Amino acid sequence: MLRRILLAAVVAAAVGLAIFWWLTTPAAVPSNLLPAYTPNLANGLTTFNAGGCSSCHAVPAQPDRLRLGGGLAIPSPFGTFYAPNISPDPADGIGRWSEAEFVRAVTEGISPGGTHYFPAFPYTSYQHARIEDVRDLFAYLKTLPAVSGKVRDHEVPFPFNIRRNIGIWKLLFNDGKPFTLDATRSAQWNRGAYLVNSLGHCAECHSPRNLLGGMVGAQRFAGGPNPEGEGWVPNITQKGLGEWSKNDIAYFLETGDMPDGDSAGGSMRRVIRNISQLSPEDREAMAEYLKSLPPVQGPTPPEKAPKHEHN
């Protein structure tokens, strides 16, 4: 009897492991999947600024936001991640990547080697980006200076360091749906919705997270604890920005200055440095969309928590 029980347990474990392996293995995609395309470098620059690429990937403590050698430490409840080198350097950056590998990395969070990227890389938002924008971004990145230097390994303890587990996380929190236009809204509103929800990935920081690190959908944009560990990320629905006009929001996205005379602090300064490079029309579109968000009550911040502006 005991022998049968042990045999059944072994079989069940083997089946469970096989199912886990199947669920967490990225599907193979041929490198020639993308059709022929002529990139638009001007749009690649817009995508670069909207996506805030230099906010994380520029080499820290130097003034050139186009030196994308990585190295920025990104603290989280699951460990500390280090932004990788995404310069065109062939040894340490993405210089040897194919366009298809880059598109898959950005929109699916899968490395050229076929492993899952940790969701500190906000592909949960980038998955909604238009493929043409991502292809243009890749072409633009190849025009930037190559920066040598390999970034240190992430400091993520067990079991969070097991990348296969990210396959299950993606099944739970990645919807895989493309951005769709709302026919009842204006072209400007739709442009703002696209920028905020895909490339701008504003919800990644401005939304609370559950114990698994997944975004709490019912409180999207409603603020919460700063995922980097200090302060509180503000609510950017009308619950938090109800007194701001659309012009106030657009001006903040350009300058970092708030209606009350305060200014953006923390990592939001880096975000503003990118968004300020967008066209006035794009910032106005983002402002129109943000102003349309209904009020949503977010988590209650602890008393005297230091204010932290972040995007």
mmCIF file of N, CA and C in Angstrom, residues 206-208 216 218-225 232-237 239-240 295-301:
data_model
loop_
_atom_site.group_PDB
_atom_site.id
_atom_site.type_symbol
_atom_site.label_atom_id
_atom_site.label_comp_id
_atom_site.label_asym_id
_atom_site.label_seq_id
_atom_site.Cartn_x
_atom_site.Cartn_y
_atom_site.Cartn_z
ATOM 1 N N HIS A 206 2.435 54.181 -10.538
ATOM 2 C CA HIS A 206 1.315 54.892 -9.921
ATOM 3 C C HIS A 206 0.149 53.983 -9.555
ATOM 4 N N SER A 207 0.382 52.685 -9.447
ATOM 5 C CA SER A 207 -0.658 51.737 -9.048
ATOM 6 C C SER A 207 -0.127 50.855 -7.927
ATOM 7 N N PRO A 208 -0.968 50.488 -6.963
ATOM 8 C CA PRO A 208 -0.509 49.581 -5.910
ATOM 9 C C PRO A 208 -0.303 48.168 -6.452
ATOM 10 N N VAL A 216 -2.664 46.010 -8.989
ATOM 11 C CA VAL A 216 -4.052 45.883 -8.545
ATOM 12 C C VAL A 216 -4.915 46.656 -9.542
ATOM 13 N N ALA A 218 -8.080 47.192 -10.014
ATOM 14 C CA ALA A 218 -9.174 48.042 -9.559
ATOM 15 C C ALA A 218 -8.681 49.384 -9.034
ATOM 16 N N GLN A 219 -7.387 49.491 -8.745
ATOM 17 C CA GLN A 219 -6.817 50.739 -8.226
ATOM 18 C C GLN A 219 -5.728 51.277 -9.161
ATOM 19 N N ARG A 220 -5.889 51.005 -10.435
ATOM 20 C CA ARG A 220 -4.931 51.475 -11.423
ATOM 21 C C ARG A 220 -4.822 53.007 -11.377
ATOM 22 N N PHE A 221 -3.633 53.520 -11.327
ATOM 23 C CA PHE A 221 -3.314 54.954 -11.269
ATOM 24 C C PHE A 221 -3.652 55.596 -9.917
ATOM 25 N N ALA A 222 -4.047 54.798 -8.920
ATOM 26 C CA ALA A 222 -4.493 55.371 -7.652
ATOM 27 C C ALA A 222 -3.381 55.522 -6.625
ATOM 28 N N GLY A 223 -2.134 55.365 -7.043
ATOM 29 C CA GLY A 223 -1.020 55.583 -6.140
ATOM 30 C C GLY A 223 -0.777 54.426 -5.197
ATOM 31 N N GLY A 224 0.203 54.597 -4.343
ATOM 32 C CA GLY A 224 0.535 53.547 -3.386
ATOM 33 C C GLY A 224 1.979 53.656 -2.942
ATOM 34 N N PRO A 225 2.457 52.648 -2.202
ATOM 35 C CA PRO A 225 3.847 52.681 -1.725
ATOM 36 C C PRO A 225 4.818 52.727 -2.900
ATOM 37 N N TRP A 232 5.806 57.720 -1.008
ATOM 38 C CA TRP A 232 4.495 57.327 -1.493
ATOM 39 C C TRP A 232 4.286 57.899 -2.888
ATOM 40 N N VAL A 233 3.891 57.057 -3.821
ATOM 41 C CA VAL A 233 3.640 57.503 -5.190
ATOM 42 C C VAL A 233 2.215 58.057 -5.257
ATOM 43 N N PRO A 234 2.015 59.251 -5.809
ATOM 44 C CA PRO A 234 0.706 59.897 -5.736
ATOM 45 C C PRO A 234 -0.355 59.274 -6.629
ATOM 46 N N ASN A 235 -1.573 59.501 -6.238
ATOM 47 C CA ASN A 235 -2.755 59.122 -7.002
ATOM 48 C C ASN A 235 -2.894 60.109 -8.163
ATOM 49 N N ILE A 236 -2.949 59.603 -9.401
ATOM 50 C CA ILE A 236 -3.068 60.504 -10.556
ATOM 51 C C ILE A 236 -4.416 60.350 -11.256
ATOM 52 N N THR A 237 -5.403 59.743 -10.555
ATOM 53 C CA THR A 237 -6.783 59.828 -11.030
ATOM 54 C C THR A 237 -7.338 61.173 -10.546
ATOM 55 N N LYS A 239 -9.122 61.618 -8.194
ATOM 56 C CA LYS A 239 -9.075 61.622 -6.734
ATOM 57 C C LYS A 239 -7.859 62.409 -6.254
ATOM 58 N N GLY A 240 -6.766 62.314 -7.013
ATOM 59 C CA GLY A 240 -5.547 63.022 -6.622
ATOM 60 C C GLY A 240 -5.300 64.301 -7.393
ATOM 61 N N PRO A 295 -12.243 59.368 -10.557
ATOM 62 C CA PRO A 295 -11.598 59.279 -9.240
ATOM 63 C C PRO A 295 -11.604 57.852 -8.714
ATOM 64 N N VAL A 296 -10.454 57.396 -8.260
ATOM 65 C CA VAL A 296 -10.313 56.056 -7.686
ATOM 66 C C VAL A 296 -9.589 56.191 -6.356
ATOM 67 N N GLN A 297 -10.179 55.629 -5.329
ATOM 68 C CA GLN A 297 -9.546 55.663 -4.016
ATOM 69 C C GLN A 297 -8.435 54.630 -3.959
ATOM 70 N N GLY A 298 -7.235 55.067 -3.651
ATOM 71 C CA GLY A 298 -6.109 54.153 -3.535
ATOM 72 C C GLY A 298 -5.836 53.786 -2.096
ATOM 73 N N PRO A 299 -4.745 53.080 -1.848
ATOM 74 C CA PRO A 299 -4.358 52.763 -0.473
ATOM 75 C C PRO A 299 -4.141 54.034 0.332
ATOM 76 N N THR A 300 -4.332 53.938 1.615
ATOM 77 C CA THR A 300 -4.135 55.098 2.490
ATOM 78 C C THR A 300 -2.677 55.198 2.884
ATOM 79 N N PRO A 301 -2.030 56.307 2.568
ATOM 80 C CA PRO A 301 -0.610 56.432 2.930
ATOM 81 C C PRO A 301 -0.442 56.563 4.434
#
